[in-house]
PDB file of N, H, CA, C and O in Angstrom:
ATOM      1  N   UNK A   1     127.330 215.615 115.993  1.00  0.00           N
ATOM      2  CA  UNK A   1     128.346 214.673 116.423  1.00  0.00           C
ATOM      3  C   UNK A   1     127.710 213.554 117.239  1.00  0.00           C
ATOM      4  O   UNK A   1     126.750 213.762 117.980  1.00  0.00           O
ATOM      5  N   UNK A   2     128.271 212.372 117.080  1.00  0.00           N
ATOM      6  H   UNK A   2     129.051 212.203 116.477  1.00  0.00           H
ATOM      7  CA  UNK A   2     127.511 211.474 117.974  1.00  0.00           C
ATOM      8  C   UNK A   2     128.687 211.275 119.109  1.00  0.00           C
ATOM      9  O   UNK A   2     129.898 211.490 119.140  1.00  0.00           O
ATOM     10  N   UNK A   3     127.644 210.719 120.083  1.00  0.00           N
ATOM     11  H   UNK A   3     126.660 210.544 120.057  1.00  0.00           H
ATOM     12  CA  UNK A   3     128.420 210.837 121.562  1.00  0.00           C
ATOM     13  C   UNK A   3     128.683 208.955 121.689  1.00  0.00           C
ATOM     14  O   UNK A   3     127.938 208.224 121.038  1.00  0.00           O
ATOM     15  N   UNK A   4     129.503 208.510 122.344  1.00  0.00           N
ATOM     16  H   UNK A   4     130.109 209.105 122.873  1.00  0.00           H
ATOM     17  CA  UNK A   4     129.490 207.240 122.683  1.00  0.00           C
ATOM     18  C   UNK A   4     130.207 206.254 121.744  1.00  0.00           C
ATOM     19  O   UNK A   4     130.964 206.470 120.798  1.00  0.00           O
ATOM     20  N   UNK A   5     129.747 205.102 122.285  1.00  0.00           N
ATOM     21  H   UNK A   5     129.132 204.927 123.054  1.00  0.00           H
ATOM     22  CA  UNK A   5     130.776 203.959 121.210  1.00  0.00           C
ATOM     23  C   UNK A   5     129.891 203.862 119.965  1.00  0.00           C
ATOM     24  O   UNK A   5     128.706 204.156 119.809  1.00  0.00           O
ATOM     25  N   UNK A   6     130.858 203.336 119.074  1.00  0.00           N
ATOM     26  H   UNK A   6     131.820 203.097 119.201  1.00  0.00           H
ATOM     27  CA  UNK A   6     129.565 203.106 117.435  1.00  0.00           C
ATOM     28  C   UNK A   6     129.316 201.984 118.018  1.00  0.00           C
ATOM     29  O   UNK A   6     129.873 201.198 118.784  1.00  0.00           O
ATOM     30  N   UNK A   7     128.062 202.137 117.308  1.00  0.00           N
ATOM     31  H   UNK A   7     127.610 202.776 116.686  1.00  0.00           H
ATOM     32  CA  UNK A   7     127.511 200.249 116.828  1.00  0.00           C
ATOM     33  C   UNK A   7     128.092 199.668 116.285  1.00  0.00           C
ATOM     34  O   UNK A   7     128.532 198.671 116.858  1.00  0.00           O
ATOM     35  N   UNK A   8     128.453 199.882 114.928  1.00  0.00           N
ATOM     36  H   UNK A   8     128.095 200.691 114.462  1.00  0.00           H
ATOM     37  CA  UNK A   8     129.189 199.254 114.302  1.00  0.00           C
ATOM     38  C   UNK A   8     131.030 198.939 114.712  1.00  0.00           C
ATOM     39  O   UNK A   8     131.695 199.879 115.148  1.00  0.00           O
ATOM     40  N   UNK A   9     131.612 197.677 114.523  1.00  0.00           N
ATOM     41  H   UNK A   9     131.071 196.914 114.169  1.00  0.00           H
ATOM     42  CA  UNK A   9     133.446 197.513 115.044  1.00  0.00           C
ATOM     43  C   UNK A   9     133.816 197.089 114.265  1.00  0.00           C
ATOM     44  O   UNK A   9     133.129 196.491 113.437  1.00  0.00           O
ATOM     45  N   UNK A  10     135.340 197.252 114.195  1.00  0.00           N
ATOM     46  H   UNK A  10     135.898 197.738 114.868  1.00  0.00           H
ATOM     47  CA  UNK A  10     135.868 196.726 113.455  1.00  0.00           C
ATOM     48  C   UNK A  10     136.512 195.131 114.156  1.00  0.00           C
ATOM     49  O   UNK A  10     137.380 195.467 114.961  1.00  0.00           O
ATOM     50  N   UNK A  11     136.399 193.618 114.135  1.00  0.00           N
ATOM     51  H   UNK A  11     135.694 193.344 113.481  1.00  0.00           H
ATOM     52  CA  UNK A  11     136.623 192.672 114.392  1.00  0.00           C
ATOM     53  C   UNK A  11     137.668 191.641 113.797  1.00  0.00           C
ATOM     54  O   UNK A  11     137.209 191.432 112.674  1.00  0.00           O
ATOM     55  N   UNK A  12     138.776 190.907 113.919  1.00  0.00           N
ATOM     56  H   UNK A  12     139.149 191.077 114.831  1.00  0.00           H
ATOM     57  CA  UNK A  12     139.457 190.325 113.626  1.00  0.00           C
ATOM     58  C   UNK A  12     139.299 188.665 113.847  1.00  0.00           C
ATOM     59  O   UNK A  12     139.487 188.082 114.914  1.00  0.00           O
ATOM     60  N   UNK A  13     139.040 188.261 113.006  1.00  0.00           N
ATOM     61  H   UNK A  13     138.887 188.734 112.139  1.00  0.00           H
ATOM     62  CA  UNK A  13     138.661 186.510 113.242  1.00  0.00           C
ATOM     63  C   UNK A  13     140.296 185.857 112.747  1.00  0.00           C
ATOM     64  O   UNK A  13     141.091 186.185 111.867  1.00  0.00           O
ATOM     65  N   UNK A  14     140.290 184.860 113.740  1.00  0.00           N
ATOM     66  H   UNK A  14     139.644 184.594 114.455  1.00  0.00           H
ATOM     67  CA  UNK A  14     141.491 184.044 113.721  1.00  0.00           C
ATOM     68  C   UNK A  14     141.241 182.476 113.817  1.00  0.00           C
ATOM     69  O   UNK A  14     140.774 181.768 114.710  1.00  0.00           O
ATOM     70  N   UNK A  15     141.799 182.180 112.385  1.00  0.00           N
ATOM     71  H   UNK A  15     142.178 182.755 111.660  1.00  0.00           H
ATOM     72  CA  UNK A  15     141.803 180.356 112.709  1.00  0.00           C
ATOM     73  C   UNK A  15     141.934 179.536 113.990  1.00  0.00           C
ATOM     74  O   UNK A  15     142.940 179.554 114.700  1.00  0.00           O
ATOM     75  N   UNK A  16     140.726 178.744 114.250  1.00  0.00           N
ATOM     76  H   UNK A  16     139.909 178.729 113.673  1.00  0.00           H
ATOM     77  CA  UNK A  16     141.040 178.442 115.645  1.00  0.00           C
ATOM     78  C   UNK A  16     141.872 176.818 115.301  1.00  0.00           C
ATOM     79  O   UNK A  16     142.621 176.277 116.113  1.00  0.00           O
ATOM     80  N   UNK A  17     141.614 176.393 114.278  1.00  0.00           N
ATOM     81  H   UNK A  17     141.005 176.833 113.618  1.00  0.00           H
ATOM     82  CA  UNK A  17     142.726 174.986 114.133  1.00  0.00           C
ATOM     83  C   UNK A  17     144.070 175.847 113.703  1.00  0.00           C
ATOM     84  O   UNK A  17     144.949 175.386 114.432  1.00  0.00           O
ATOM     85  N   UNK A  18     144.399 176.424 113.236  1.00  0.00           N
ATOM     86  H   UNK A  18     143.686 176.799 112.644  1.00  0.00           H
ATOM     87  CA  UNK A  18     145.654 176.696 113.107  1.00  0.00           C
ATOM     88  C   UNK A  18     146.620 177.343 114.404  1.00  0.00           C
ATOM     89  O   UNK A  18     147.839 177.209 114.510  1.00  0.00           O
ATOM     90  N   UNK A  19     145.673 178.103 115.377  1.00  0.00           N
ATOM     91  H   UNK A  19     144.682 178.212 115.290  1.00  0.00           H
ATOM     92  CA  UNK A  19     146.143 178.189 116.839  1.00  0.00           C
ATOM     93  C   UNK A  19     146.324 177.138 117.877  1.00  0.00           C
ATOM     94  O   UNK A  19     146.867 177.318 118.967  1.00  0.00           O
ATOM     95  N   UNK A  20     145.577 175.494 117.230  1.00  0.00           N
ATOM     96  H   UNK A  20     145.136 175.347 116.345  1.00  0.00           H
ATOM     97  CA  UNK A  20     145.939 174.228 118.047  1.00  0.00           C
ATOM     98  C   UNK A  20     147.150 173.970 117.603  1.00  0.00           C
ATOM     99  O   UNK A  20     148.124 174.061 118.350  1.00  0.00           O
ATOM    100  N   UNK A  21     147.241 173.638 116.421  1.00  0.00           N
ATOM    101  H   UNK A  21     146.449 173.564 115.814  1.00  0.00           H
ATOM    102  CA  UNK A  21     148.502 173.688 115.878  1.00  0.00           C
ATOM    103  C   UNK A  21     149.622 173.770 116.264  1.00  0.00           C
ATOM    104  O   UNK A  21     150.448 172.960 116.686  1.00  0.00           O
ATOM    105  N   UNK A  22     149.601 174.901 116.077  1.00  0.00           N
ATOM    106  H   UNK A  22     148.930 175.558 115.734  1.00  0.00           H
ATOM    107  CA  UNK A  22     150.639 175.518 116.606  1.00  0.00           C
ATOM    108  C   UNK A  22     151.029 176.260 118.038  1.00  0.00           C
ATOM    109  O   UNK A  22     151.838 177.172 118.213  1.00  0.00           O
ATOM    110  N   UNK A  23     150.098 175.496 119.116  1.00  0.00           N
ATOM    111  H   UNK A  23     149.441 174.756 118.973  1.00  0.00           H
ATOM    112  CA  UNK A  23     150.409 175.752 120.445  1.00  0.00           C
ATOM    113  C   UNK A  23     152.035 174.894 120.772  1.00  0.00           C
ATOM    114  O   UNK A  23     152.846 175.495 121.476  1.00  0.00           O
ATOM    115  N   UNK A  24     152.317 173.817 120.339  1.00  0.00           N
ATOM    116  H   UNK A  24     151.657 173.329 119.766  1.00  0.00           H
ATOM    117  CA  UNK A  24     153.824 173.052 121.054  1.00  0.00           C
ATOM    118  C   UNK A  24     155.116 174.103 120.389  1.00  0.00           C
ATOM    119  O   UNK A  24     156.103 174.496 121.010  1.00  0.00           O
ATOM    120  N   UNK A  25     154.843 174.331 119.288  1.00  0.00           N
ATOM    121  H   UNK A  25     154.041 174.012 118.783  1.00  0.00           H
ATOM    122  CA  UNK A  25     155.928 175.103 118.743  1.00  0.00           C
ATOM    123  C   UNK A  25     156.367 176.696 118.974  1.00  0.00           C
ATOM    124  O   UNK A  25     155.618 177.670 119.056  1.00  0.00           O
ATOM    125  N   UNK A  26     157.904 176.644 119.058  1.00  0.00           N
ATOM    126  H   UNK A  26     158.512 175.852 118.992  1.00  0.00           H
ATOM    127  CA  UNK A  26     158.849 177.936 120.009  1.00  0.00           C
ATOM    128  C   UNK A  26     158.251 179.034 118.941  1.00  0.00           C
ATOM    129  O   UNK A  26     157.639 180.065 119.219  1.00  0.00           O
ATOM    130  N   UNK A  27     158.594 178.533 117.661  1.00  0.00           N
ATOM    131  H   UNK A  27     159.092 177.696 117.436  1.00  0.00           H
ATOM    132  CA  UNK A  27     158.043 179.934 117.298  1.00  0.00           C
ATOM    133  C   UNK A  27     156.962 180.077 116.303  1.00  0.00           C
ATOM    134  O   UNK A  27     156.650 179.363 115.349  1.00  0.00           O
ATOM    135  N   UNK A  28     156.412 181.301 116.814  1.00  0.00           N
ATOM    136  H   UNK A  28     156.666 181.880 117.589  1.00  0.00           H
ATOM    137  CA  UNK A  28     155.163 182.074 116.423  1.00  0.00           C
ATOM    138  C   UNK A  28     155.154 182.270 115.048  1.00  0.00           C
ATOM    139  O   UNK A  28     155.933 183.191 114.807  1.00  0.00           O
ATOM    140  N   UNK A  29     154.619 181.823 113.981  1.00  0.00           N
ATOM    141  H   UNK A  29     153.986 181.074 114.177  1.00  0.00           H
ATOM    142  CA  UNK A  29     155.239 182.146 112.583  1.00  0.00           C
ATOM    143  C   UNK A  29     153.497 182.940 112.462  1.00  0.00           C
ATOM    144  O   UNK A  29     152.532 182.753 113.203  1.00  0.00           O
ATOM    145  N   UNK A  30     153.624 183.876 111.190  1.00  0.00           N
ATOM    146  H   UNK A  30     154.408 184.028 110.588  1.00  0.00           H
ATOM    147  CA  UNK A  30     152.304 184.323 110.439  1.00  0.00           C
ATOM    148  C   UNK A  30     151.906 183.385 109.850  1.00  0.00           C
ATOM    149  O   UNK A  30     151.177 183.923 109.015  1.00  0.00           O
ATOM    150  N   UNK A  31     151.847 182.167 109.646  1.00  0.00           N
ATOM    151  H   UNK A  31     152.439 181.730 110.324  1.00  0.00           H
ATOM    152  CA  UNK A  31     150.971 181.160 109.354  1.00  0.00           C
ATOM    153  C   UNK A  31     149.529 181.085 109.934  1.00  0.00           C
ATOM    154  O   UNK A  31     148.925 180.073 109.578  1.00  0.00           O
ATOM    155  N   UNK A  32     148.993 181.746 110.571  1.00  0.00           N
ATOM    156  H   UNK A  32     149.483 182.569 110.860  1.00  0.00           H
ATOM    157  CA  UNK A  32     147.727 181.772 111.440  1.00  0.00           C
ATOM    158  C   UNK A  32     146.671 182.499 110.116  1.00  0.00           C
ATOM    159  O   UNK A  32     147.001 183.563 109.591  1.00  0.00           O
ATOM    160  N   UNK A  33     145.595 181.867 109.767  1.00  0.00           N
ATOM    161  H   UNK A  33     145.327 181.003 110.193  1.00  0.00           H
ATOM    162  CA  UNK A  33     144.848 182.776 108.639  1.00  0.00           C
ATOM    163  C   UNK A  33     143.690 183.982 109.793  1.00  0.00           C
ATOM    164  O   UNK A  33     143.031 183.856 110.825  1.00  0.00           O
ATOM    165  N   UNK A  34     143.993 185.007 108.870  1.00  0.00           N
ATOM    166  H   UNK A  34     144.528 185.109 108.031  1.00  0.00           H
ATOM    167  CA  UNK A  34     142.742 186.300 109.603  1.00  0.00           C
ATOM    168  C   UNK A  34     142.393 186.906 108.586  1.00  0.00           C
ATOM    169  O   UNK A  34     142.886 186.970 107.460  1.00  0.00           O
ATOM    170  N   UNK A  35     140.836 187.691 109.390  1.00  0.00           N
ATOM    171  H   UNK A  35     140.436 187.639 110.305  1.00  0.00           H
ATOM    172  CA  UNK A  35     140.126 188.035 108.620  1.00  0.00           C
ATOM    173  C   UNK A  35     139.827 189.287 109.257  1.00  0.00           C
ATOM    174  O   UNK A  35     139.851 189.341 110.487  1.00  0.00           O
ATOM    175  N   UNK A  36     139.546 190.312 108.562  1.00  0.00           N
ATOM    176  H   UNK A  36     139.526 190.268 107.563  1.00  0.00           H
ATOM    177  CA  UNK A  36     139.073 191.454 109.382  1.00  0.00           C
ATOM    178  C   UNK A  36     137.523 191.460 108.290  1.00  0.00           C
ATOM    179  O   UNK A  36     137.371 191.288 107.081  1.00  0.00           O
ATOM    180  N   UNK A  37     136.425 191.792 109.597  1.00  0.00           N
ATOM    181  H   UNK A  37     136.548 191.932 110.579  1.00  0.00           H
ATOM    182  CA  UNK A  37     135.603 191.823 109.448  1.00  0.00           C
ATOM    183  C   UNK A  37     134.837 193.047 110.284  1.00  0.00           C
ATOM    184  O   UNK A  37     135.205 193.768 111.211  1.00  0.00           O
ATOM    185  N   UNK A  38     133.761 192.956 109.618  1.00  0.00           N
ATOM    186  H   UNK A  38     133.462 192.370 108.865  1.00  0.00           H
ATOM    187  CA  UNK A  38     132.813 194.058 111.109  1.00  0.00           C
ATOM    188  C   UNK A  38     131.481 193.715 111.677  1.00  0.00           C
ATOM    189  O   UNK A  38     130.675 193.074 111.002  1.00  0.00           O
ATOM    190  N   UNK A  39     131.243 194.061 112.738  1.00  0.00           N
ATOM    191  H   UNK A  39     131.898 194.581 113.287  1.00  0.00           H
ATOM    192  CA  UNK A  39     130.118 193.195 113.576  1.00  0.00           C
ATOM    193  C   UNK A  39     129.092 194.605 114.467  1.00  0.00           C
ATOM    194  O   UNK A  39     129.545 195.497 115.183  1.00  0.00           O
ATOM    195  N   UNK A  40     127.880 194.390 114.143  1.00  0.00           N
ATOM    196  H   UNK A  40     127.512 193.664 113.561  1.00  0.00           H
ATOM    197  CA  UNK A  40     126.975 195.265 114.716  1.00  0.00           C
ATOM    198  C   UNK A  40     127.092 194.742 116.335  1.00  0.00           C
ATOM    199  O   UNK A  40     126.885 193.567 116.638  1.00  0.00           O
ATOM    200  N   UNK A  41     127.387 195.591 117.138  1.00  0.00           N
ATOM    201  H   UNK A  41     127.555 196.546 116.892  1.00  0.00           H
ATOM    202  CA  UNK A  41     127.755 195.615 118.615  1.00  0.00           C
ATOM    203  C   UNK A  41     126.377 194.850 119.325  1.00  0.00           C
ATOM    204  O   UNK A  41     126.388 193.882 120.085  1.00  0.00           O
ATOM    205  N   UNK A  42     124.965 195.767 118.716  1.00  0.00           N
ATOM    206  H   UNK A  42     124.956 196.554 118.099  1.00  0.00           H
ATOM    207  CA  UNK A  42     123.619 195.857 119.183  1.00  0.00           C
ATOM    208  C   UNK A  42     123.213 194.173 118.647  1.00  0.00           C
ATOM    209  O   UNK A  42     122.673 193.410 119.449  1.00  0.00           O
ATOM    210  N   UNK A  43     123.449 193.851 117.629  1.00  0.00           N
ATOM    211  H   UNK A  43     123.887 194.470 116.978  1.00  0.00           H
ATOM    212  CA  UNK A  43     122.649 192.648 117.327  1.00  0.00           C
ATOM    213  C   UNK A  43     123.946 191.193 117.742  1.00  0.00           C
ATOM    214  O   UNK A  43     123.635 190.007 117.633  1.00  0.00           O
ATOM    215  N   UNK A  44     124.876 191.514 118.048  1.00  0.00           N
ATOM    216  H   UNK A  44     125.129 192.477 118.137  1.00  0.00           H
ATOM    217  CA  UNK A  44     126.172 190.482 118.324  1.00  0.00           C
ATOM    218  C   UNK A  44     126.809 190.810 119.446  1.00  0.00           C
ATOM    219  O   UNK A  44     128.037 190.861 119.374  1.00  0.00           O
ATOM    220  N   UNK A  45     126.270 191.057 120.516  1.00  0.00           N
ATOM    221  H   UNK A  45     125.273 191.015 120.575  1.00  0.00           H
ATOM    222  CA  UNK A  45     127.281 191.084 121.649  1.00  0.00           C
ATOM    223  C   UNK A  45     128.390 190.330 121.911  1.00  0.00           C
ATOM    224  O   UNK A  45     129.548 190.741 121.843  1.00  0.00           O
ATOM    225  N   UNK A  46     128.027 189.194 122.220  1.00  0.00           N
ATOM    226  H   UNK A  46     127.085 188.860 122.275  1.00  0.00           H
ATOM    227  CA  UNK A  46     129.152 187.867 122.298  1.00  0.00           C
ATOM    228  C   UNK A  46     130.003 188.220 121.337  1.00  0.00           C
ATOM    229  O   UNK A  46     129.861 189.096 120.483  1.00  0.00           O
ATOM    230  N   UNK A  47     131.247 187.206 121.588  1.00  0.00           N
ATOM    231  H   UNK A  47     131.362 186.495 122.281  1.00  0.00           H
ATOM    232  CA  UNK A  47     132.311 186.593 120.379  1.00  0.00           C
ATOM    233  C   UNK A  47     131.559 186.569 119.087  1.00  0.00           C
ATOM    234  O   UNK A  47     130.334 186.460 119.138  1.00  0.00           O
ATOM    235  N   UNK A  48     132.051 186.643 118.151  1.00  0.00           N
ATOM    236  H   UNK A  48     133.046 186.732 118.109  1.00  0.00           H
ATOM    237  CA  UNK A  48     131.665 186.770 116.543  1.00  0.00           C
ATOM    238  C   UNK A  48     132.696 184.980 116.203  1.00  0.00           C
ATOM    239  O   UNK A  48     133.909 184.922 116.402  1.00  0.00           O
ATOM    240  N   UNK A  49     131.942 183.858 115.741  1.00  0.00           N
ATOM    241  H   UNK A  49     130.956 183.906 115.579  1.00  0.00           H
ATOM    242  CA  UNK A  49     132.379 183.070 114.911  1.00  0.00           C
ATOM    243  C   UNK A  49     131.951 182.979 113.922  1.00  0.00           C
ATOM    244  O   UNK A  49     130.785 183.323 113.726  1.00  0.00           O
ATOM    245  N   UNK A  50     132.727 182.487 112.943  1.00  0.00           N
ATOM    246  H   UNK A  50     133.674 182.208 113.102  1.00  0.00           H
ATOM    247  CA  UNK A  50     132.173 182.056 111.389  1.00  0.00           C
ATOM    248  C   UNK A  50     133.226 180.911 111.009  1.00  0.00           C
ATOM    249  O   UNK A  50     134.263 180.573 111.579  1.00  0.00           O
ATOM    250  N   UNK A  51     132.478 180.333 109.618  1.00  0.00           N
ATOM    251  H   UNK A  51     131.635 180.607 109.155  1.00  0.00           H
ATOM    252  CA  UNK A  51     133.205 179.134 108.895  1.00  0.00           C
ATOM    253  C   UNK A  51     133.762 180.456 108.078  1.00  0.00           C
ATOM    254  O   UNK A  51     133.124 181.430 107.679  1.00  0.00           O
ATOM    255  N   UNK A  52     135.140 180.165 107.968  1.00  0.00           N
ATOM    256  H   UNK A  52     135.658 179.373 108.292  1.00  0.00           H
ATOM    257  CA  UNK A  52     135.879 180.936 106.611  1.00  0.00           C
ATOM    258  C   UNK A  52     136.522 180.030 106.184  1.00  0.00           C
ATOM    259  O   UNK A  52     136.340 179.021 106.865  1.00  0.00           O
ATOM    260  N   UNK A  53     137.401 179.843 105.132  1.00  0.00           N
ATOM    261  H   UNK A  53     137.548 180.662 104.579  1.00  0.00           H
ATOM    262  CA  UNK A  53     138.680 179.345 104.381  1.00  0.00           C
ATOM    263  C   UNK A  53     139.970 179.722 105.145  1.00  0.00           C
ATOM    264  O   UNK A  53     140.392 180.871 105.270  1.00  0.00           O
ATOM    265  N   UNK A  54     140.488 178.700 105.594  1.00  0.00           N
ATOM    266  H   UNK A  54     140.145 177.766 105.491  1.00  0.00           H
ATOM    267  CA  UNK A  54     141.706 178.900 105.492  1.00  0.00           C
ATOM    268  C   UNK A  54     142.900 178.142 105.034  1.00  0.00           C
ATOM    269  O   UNK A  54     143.175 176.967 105.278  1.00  0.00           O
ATOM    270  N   UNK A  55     143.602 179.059 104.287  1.00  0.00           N
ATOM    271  H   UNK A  55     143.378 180.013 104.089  1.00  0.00           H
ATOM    272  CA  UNK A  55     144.282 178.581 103.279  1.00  0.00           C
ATOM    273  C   UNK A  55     145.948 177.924 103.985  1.00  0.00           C
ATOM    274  O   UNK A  55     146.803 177.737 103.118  1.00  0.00           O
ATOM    275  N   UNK A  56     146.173 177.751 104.771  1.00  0.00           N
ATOM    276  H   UNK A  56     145.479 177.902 105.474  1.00  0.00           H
ATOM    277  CA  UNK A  56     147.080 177.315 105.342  1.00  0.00           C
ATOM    278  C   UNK A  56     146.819 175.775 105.676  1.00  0.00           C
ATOM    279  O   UNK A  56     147.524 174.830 105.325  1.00  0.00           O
ATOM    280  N   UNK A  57     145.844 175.742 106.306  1.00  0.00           N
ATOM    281  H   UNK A  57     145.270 176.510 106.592  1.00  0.00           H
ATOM    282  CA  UNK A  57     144.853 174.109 106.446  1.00  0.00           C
ATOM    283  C   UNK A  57     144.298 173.756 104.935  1.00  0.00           C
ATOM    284  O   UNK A  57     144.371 172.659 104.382  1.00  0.00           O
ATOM    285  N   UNK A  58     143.954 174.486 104.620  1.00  0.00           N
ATOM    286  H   UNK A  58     143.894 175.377 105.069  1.00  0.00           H
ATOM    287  CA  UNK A  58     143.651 174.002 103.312  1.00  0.00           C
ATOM    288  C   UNK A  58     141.908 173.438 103.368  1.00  0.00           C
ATOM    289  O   UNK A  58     141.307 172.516 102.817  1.00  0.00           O
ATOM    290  N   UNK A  59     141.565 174.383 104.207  1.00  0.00           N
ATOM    291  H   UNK A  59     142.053 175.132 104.655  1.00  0.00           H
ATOM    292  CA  UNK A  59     139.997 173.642 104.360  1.00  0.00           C
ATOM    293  C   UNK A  59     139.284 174.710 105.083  1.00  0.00           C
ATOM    294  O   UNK A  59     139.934 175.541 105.718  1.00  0.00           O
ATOM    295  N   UNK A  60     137.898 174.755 105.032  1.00  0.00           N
ATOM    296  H   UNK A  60     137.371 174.080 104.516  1.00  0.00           H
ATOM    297  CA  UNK A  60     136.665 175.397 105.697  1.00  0.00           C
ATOM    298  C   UNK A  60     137.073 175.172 107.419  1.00  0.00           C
ATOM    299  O   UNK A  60     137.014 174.044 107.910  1.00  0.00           O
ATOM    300  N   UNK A  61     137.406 176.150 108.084  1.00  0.00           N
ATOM    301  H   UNK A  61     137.454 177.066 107.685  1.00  0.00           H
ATOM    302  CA  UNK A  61     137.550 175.900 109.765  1.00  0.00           C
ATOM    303  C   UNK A  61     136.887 177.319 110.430  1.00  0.00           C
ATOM    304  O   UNK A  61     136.629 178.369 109.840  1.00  0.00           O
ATOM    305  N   UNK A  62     136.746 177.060 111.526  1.00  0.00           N
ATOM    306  H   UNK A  62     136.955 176.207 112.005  1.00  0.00           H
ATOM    307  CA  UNK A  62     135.938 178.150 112.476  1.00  0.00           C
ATOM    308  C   UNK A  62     137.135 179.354 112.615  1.00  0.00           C
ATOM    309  O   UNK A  62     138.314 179.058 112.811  1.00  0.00           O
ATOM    310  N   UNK A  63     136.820 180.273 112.528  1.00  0.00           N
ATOM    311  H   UNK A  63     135.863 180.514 112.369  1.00  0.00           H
ATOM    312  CA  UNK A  63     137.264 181.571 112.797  1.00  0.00           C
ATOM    313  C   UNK A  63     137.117 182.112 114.227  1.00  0.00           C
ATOM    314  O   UNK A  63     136.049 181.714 114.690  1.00  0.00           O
ATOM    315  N   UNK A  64     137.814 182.888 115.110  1.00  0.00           N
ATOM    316  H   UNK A  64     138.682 183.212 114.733  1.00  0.00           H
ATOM    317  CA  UNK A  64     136.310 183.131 116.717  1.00  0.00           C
ATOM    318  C   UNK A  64     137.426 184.641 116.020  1.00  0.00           C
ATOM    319  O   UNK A  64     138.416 184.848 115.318  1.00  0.00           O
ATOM    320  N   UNK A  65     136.485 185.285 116.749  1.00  0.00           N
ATOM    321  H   UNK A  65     135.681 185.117 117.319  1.00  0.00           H
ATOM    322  CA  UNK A  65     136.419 187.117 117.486  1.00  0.00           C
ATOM    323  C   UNK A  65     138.368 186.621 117.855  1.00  0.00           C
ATOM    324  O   UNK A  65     138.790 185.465 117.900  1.00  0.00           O
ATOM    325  N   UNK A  66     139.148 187.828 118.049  1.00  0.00           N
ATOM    326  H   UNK A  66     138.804 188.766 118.013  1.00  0.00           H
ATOM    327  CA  UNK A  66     140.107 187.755 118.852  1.00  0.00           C
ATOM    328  C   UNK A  66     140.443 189.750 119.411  1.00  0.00           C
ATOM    329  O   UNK A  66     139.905 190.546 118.641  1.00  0.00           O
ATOM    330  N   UNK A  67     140.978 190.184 120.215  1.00  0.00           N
ATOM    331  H   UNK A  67     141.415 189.538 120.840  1.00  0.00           H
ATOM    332  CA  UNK A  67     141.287 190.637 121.049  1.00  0.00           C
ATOM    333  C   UNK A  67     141.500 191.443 119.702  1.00  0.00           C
ATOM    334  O   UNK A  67     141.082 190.929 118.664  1.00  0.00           O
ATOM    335  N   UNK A  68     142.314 193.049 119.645  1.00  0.00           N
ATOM    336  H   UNK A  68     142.654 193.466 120.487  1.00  0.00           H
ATOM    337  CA  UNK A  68     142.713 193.678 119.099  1.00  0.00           C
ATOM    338  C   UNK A  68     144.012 194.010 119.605  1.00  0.00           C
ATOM    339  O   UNK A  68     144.711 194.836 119.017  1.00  0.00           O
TER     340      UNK A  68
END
């Protein structure tokens, strides 16, 4: 059995233009694009970003790490 946290996580990336966006507006719609991904703990400490697609913008935008 192994003892401790894995290395390996499971990570959720979230459009960061589609969260500007939609900061003035009351409501929260699932329009936000995500990605679940996974990130080696040991070689990525920090936040995890990437370029993904998102299909709501309709264009290549930054993804960051978000909270679980």
């Amino acid at each position: 059995m192994t003892q401790g946290k894995d290395v390996r996580v499971t990570v959720i990336l979230e459009c960061t233009s589609c969260i500007q966006k939609d900061i003035n507006k009351e409501k929260t719609s699932t329009r936000i694009s995500r990605y679940i991904t996974e990130k080696n703990r040991h070689n990525t400490p920090n936040r995890l970003e990437l370029i993904k697609f998102c299909p709501y913008c309709y264009k290549h935008t930054i993804h960051g790490e978000i909270k679980k």
